[in-house]
PDB file of C-alpha atoms in Angstrom:
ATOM      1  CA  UNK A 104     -95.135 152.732-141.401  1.00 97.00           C
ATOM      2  CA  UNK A 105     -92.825 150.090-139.770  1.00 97.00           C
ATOM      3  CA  UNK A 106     -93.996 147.062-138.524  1.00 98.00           C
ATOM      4  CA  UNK A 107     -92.827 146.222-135.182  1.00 98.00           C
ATOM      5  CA  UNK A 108     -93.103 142.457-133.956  1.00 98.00           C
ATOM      6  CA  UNK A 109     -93.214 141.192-130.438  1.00 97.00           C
ATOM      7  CA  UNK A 110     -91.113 138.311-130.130  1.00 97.00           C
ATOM      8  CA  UNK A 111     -91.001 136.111-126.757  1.00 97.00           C
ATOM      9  CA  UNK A 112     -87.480 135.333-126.845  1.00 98.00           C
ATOM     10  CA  UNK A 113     -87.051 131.894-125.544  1.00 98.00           C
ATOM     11  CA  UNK A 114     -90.695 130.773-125.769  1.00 98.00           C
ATOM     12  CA  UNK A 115     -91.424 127.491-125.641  1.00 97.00           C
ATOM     13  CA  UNK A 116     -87.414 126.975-126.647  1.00 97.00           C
ATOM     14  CA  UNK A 117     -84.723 128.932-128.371  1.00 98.00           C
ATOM     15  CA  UNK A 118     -84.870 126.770-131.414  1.00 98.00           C
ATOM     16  CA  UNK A 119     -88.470 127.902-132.081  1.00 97.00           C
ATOM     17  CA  UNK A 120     -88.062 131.442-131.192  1.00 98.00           C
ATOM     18  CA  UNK A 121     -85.483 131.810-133.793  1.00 98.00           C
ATOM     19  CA  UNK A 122     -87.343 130.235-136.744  1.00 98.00           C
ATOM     20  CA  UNK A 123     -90.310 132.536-135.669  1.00 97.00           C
ATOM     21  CA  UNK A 124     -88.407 135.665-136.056  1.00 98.00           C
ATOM     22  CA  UNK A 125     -86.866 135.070-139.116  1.00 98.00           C
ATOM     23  CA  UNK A 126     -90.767 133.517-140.356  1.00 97.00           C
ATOM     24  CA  UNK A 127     -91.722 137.593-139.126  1.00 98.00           C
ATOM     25  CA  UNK A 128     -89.075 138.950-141.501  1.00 97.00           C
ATOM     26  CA  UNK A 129     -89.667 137.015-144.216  1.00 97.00           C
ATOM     27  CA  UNK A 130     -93.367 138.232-144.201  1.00 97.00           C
ATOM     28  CA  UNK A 131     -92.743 142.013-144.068  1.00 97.00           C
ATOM     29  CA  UNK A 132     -91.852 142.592-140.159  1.00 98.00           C
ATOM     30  CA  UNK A 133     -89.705 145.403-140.316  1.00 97.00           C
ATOM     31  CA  UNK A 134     -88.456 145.058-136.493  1.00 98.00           C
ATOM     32  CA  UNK A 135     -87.657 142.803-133.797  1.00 98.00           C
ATOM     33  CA  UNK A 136     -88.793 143.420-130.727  1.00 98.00           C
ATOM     34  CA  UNK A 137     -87.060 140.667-128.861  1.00 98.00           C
ATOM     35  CA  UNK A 138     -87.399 140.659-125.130  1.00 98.00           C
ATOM     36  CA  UNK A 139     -85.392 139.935-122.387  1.00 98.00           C
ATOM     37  CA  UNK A 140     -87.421 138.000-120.341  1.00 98.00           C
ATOM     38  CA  UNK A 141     -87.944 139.555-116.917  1.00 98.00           C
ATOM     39  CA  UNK A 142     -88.193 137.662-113.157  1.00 97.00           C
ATOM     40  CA  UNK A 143     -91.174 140.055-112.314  1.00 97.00           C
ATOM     41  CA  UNK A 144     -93.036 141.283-115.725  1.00 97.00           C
ATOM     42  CA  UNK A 145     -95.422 143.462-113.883  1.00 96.00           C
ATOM     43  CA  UNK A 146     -95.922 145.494-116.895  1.00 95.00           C
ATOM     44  CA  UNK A 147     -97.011 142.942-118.804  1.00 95.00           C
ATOM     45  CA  UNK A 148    -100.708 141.261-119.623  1.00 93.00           C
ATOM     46  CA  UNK A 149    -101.327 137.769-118.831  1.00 95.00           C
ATOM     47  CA  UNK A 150    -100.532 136.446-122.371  1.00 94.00           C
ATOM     48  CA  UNK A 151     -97.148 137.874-122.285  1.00 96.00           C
ATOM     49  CA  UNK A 152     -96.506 136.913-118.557  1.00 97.00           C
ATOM     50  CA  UNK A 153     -96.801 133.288-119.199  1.00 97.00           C
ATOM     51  CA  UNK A 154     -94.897 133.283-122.093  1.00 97.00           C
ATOM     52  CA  UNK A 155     -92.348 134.787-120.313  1.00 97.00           C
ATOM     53  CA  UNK A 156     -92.445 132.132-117.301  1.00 97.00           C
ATOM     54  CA  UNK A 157     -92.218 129.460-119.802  1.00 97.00           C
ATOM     55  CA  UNK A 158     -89.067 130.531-121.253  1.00 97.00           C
ATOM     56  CA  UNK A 159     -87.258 131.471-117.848  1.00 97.00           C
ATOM     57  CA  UNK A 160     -87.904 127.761-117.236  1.00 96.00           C
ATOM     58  CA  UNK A 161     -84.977 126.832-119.451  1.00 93.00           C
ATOM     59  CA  UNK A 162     -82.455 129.430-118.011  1.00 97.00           C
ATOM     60  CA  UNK A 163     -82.513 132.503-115.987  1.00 97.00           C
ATOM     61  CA  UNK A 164     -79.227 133.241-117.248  1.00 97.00           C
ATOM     62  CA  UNK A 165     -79.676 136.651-119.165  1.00 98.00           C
ATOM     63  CA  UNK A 166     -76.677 136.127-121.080  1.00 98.00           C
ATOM     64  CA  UNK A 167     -78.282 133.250-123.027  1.00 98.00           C
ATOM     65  CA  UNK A 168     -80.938 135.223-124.573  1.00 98.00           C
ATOM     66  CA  UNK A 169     -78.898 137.566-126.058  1.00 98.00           C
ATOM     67  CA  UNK A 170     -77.031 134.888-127.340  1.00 98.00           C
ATOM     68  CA  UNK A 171     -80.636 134.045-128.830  1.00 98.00           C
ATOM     69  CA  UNK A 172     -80.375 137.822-130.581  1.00 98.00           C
ATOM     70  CA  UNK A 173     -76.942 137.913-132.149  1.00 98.00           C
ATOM     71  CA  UNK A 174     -77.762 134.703-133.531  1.00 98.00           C
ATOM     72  CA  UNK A 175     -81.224 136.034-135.528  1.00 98.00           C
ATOM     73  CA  UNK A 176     -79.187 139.239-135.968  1.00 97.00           C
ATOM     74  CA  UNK A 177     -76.144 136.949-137.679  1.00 97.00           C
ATOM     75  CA  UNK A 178     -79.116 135.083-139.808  1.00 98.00           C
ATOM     76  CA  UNK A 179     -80.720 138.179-140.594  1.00 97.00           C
ATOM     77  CA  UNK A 180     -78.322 141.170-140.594  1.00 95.00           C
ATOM     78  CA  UNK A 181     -80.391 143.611-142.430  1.00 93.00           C
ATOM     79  CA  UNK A 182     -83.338 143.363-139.938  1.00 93.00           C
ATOM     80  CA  UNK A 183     -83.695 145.918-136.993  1.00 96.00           C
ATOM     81  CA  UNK A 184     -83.769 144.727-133.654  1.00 98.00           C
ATOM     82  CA  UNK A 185     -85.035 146.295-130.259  1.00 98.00           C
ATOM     83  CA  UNK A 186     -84.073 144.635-127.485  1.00 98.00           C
ATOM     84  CA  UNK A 187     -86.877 145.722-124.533  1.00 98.00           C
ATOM     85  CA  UNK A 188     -86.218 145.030-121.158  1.00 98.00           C
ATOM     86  CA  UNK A 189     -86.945 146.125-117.625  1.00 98.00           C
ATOM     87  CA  UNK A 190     -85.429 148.611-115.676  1.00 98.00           C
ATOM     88  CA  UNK A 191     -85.233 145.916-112.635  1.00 97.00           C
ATOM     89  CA  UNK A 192     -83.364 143.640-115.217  1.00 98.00           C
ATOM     90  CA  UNK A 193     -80.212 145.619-116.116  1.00 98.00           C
ATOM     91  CA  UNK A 194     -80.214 146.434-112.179  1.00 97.00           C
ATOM     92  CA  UNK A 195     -80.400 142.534-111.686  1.00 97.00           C
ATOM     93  CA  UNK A 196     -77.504 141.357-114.038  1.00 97.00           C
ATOM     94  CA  UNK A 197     -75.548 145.198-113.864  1.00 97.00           C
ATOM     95  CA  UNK A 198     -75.377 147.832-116.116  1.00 98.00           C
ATOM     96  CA  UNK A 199     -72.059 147.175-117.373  1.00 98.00           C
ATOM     97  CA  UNK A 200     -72.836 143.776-118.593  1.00 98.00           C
ATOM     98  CA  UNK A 201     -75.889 144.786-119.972  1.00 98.00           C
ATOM     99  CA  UNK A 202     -73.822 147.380-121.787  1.00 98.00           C
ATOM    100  CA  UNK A 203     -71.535 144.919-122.680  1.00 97.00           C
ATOM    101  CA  UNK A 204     -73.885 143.081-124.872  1.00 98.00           C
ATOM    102  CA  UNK A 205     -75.616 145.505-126.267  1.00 98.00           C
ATOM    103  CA  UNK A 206     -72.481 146.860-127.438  1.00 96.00           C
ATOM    104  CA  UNK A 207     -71.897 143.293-128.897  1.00 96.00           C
ATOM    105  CA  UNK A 208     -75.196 144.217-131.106  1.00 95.00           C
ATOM    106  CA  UNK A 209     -74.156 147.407-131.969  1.00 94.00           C
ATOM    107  CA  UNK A 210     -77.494 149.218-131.289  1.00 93.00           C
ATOM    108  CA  UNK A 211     -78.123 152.054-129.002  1.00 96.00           C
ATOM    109  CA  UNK A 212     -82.201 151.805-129.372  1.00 97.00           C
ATOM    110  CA  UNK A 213     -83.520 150.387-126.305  1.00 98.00           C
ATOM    111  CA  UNK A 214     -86.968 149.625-125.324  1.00 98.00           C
ATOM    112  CA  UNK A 215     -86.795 150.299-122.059  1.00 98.00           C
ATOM    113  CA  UNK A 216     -89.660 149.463-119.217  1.00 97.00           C
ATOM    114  CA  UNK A 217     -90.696 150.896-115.714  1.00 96.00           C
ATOM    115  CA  UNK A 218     -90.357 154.120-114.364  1.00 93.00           C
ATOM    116  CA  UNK A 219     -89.203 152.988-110.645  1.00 93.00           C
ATOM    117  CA  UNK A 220     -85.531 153.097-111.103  1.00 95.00           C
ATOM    118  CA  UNK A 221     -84.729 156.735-112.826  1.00 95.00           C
ATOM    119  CA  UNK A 222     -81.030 156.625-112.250  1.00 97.00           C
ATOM    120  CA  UNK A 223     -81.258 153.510-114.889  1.00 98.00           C
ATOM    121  CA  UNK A 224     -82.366 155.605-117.655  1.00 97.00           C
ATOM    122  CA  UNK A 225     -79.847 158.395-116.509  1.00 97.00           C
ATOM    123  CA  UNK A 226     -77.236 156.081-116.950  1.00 97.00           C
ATOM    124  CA  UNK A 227     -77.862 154.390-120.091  1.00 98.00           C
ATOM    125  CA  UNK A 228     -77.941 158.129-121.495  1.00 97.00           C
ATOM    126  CA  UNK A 229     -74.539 158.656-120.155  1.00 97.00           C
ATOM    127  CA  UNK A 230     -73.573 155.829-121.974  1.00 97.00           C
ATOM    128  CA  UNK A 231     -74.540 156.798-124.816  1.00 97.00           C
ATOM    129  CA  UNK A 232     -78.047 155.124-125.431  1.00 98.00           C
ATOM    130  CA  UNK A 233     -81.302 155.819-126.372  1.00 98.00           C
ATOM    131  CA  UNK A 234     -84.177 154.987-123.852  1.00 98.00           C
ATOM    132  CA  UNK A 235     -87.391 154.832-125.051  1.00 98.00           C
ATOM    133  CA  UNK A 236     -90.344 157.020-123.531  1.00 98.00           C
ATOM    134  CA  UNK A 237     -93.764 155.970-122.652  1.00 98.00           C
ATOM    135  CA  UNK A 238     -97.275 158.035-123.413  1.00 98.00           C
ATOM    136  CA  UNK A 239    -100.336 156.940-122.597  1.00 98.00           C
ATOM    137  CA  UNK A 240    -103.657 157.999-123.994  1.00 98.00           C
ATOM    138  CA  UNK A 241    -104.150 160.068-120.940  1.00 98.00           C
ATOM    139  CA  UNK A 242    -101.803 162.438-122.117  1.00 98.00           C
ATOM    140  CA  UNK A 243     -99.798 162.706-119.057  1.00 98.00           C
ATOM    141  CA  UNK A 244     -97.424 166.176-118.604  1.00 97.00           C
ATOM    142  CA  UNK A 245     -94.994 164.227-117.198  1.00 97.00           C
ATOM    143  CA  UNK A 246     -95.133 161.092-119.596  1.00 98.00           C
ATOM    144  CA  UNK A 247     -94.690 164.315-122.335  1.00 98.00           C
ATOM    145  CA  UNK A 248     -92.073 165.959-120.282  1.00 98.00           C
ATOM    146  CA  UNK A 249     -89.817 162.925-120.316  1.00 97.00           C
ATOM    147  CA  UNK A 250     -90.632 162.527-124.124  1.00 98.00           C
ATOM    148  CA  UNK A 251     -89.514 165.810-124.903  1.00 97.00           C
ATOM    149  CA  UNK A 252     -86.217 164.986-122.805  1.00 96.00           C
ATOM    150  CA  UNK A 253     -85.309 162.130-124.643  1.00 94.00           C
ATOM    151  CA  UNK A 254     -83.807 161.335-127.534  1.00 94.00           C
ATOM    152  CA  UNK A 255     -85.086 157.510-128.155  1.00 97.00           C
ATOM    153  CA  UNK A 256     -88.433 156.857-129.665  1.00 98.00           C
ATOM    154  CA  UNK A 257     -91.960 157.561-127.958  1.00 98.00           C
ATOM    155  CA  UNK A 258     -93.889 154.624-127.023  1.00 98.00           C
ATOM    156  CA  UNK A 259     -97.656 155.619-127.263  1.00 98.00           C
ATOM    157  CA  UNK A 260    -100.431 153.605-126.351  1.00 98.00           C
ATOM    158  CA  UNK A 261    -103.153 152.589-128.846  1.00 98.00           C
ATOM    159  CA  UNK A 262    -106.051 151.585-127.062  1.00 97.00           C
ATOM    160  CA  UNK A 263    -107.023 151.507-123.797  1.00 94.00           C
ATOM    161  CA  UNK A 264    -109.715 152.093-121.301  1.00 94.00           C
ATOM    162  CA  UNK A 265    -111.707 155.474-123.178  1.00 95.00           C
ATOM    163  CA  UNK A 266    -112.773 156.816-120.276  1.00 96.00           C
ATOM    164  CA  UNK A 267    -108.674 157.677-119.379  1.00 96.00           C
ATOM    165  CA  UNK A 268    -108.531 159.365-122.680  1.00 98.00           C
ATOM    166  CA  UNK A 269    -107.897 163.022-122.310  1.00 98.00           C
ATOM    167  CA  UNK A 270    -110.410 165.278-123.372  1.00 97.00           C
ATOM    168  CA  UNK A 271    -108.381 167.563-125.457  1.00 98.00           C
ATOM    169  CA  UNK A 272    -106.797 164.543-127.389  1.00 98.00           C
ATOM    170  CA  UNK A 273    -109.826 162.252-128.152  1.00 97.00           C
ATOM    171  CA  UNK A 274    -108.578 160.410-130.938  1.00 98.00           C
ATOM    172  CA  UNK A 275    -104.833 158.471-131.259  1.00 98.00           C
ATOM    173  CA  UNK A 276    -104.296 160.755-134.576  1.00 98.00           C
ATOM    174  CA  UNK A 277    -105.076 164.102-131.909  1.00 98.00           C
ATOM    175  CA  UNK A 278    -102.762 162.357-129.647  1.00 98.00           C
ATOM    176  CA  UNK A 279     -99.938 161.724-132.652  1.00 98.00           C
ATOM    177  CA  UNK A 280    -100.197 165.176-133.596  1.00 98.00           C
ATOM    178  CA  UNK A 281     -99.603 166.528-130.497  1.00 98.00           C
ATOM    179  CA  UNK A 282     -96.493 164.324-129.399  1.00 98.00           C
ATOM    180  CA  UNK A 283     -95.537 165.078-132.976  1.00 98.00           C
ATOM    181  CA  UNK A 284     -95.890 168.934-131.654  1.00 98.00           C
ATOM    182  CA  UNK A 285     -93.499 167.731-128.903  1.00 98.00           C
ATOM    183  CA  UNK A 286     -90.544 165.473-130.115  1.00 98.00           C
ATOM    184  CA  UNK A 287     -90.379 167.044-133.677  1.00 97.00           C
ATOM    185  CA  UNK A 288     -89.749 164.954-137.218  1.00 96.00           C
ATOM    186  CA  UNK A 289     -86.487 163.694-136.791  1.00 95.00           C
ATOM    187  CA  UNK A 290     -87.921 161.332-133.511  1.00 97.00           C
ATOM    188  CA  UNK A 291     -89.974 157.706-134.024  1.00 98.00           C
ATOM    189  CA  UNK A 292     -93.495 157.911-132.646  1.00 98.00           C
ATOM    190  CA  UNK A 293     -94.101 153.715-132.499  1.00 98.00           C
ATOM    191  CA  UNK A 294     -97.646 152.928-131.369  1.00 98.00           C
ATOM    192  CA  UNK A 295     -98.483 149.863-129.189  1.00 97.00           C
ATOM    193  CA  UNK A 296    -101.307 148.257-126.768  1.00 96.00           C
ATOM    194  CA  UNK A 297    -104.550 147.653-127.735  1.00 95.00           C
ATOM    195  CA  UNK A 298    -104.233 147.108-131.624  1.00 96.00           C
ATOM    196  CA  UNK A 299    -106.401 143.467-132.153  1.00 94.00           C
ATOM    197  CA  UNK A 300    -107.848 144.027-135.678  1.00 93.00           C
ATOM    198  CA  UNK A 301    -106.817 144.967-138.674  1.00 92.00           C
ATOM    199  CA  UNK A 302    -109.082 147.443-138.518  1.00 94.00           C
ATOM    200  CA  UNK A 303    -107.643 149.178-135.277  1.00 96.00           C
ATOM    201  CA  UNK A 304    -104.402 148.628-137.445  1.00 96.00           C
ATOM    202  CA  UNK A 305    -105.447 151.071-140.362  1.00 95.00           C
ATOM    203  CA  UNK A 306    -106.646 153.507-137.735  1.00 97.00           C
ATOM    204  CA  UNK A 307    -102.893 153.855-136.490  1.00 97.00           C
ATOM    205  CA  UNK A 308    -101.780 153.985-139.784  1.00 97.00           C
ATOM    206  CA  UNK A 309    -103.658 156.887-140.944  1.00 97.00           C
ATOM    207  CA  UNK A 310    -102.360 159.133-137.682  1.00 97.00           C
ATOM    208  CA  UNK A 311     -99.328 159.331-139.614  1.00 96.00           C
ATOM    209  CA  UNK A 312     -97.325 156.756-136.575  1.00 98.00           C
ATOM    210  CA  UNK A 313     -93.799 155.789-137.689  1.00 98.00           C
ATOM    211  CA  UNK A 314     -94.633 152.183-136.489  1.00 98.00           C
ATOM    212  CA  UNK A 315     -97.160 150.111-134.667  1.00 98.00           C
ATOM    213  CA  UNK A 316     -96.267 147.024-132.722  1.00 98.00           C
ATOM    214  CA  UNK A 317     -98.042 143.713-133.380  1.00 96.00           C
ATOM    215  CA  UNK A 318     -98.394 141.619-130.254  1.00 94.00           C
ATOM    216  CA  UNK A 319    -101.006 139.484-129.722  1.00 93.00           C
ATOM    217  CA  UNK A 320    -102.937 140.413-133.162  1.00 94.00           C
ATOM    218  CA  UNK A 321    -100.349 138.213-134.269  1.00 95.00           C
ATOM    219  CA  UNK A 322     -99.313 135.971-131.392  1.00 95.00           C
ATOM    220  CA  UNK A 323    -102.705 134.366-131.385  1.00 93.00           C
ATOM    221  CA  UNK A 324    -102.557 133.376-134.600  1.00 95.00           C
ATOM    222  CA  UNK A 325     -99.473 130.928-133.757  1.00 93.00           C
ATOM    223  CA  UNK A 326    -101.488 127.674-133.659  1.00 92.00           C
ATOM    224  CA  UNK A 327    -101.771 128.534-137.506  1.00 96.00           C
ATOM    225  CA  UNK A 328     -98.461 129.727-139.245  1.00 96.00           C
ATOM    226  CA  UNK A 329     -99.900 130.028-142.788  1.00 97.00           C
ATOM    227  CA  UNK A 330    -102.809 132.223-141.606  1.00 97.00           C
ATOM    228  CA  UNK A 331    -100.096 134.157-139.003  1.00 97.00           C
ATOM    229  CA  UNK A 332     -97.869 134.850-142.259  1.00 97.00           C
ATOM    230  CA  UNK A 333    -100.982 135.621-144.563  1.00 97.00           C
ATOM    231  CA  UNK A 334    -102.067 138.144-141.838  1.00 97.00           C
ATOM    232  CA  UNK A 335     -98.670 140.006-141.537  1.00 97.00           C
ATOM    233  CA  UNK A 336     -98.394 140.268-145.136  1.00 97.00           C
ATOM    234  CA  UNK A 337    -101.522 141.606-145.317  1.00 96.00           C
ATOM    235  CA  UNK A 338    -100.853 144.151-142.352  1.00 96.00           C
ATOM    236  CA  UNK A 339     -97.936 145.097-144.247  1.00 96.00           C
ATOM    237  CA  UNK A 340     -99.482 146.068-146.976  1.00 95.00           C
ATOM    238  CA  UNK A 341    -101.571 148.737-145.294  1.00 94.00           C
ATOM    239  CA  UNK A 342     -98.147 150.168-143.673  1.00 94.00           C
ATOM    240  CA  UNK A 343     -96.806 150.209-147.177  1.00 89.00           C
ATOM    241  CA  UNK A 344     -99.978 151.627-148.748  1.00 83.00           C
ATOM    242  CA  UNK A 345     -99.548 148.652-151.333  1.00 54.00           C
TER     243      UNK A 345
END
């Protein structure tokens, strides 16, 4: 199993940023997830949110981030890197820049977030990308519909509010199964939201997930960096089954 880490790209500077990615792949982290900081993050928790104001504080200038990504990608050219961004941001800065550079990373894998702007997602298929899909532990036809549609991985939620969780899928291993059933081998099923313990971390391991994303199970352990790096390697070696 993969391990997938959030980074706030930009937060509190670029300098720092950097030097935490390349601390994440040092420890095990298998993939970036380096975001592109959005003017409205509506999606995102509180945590994330002011992380994200913080950063757009120094620019606002979209291009400069992903300036921030080619140069972890050019320090660390063997590690994966998703870029995730909002639906509203490649409609703010145009979809033929944002092609542009993406193209300059070479990666088609994009994390992509919202669901108000479908002609977004039509178009980075026409160009030749692969948007993520979203599932939630409710099990949604339609969140399973546009799963089986696409071709990028499936972004399923961890843990949430219980009482959402549909009935026929009451565990996260029912619920990997299922959009297992759905998307077939070949597809990434990366689980996110809601993992905060190690424990919680094992459970997603043992539904058989490609990956699991590490947010703030690791960003709140930033105040320490030994015990941040001594967690991740430990995480890692559950995904390894070391």
């Amino acid at each position: 199993m993969k391990l997938i880490a959030y980074l706030s790209n930009g937060f509190p500077n670029f300098d720092e940023s950097f030097k935490r990615a390349l601390r994440y792949v040092e420890n095990g982290v298998d993939i970036i997830e380096a975001d592109i900081p959005a003017a409205n993050p509506y999606l995102d928790n509180d945590l994330l949110k002011s992380r994200i104001k913080v950063a757009r504080k120094q620019t606002v200038d979209y291009g400069d981030y992903f300036k921030a990504i080619y140069r972890i990608q050019e320090a660390s050219p063997n590690s994966e890197i998703i870029v995730n961004i909002y639906e509203d941001t490649i409609k703010e800065m145009g979809m033929n820049q944002f092609i542009e550079y993406m193209d300059k990373l070479k990666n088609k894998t994009v994390l992509l977030a919202g669901s108000n702007f479908p002609d977004v997602r039509q178009k980075l298929v026409e160009a030749g990308f692969s948007p993520s899909s979203f599932v939630t532990r409710e099990m949604k036809k339609s969140d399973l519909e546009l799963a089986n549609e696409s071709d990028g991985f499936v972004y399923l939620e961890g843990f949430g509010n219980s009482e959402k969780y549909h009935s026929d899928y009451p565990t996260l291993k029912d619920c990997v199964k299922e959009v297992r059933n759905i998307i077939g081998d070949e597809r990434n099923i990366f689980v996110g939201i809601g993992v905060h313990s190690p424990e919680q971390f094992k459970e997603v391991h043992d539904t058989g997930a490609d990956g699991v994303f590490l947010g703030s199970i690791v960003i709140n352990k930033e105040d320490n960096i030994e015990e941040q790096s001594r967690l991740i390697r430990d995480l890692n070696k559950i995904a390894k089954d070391c």
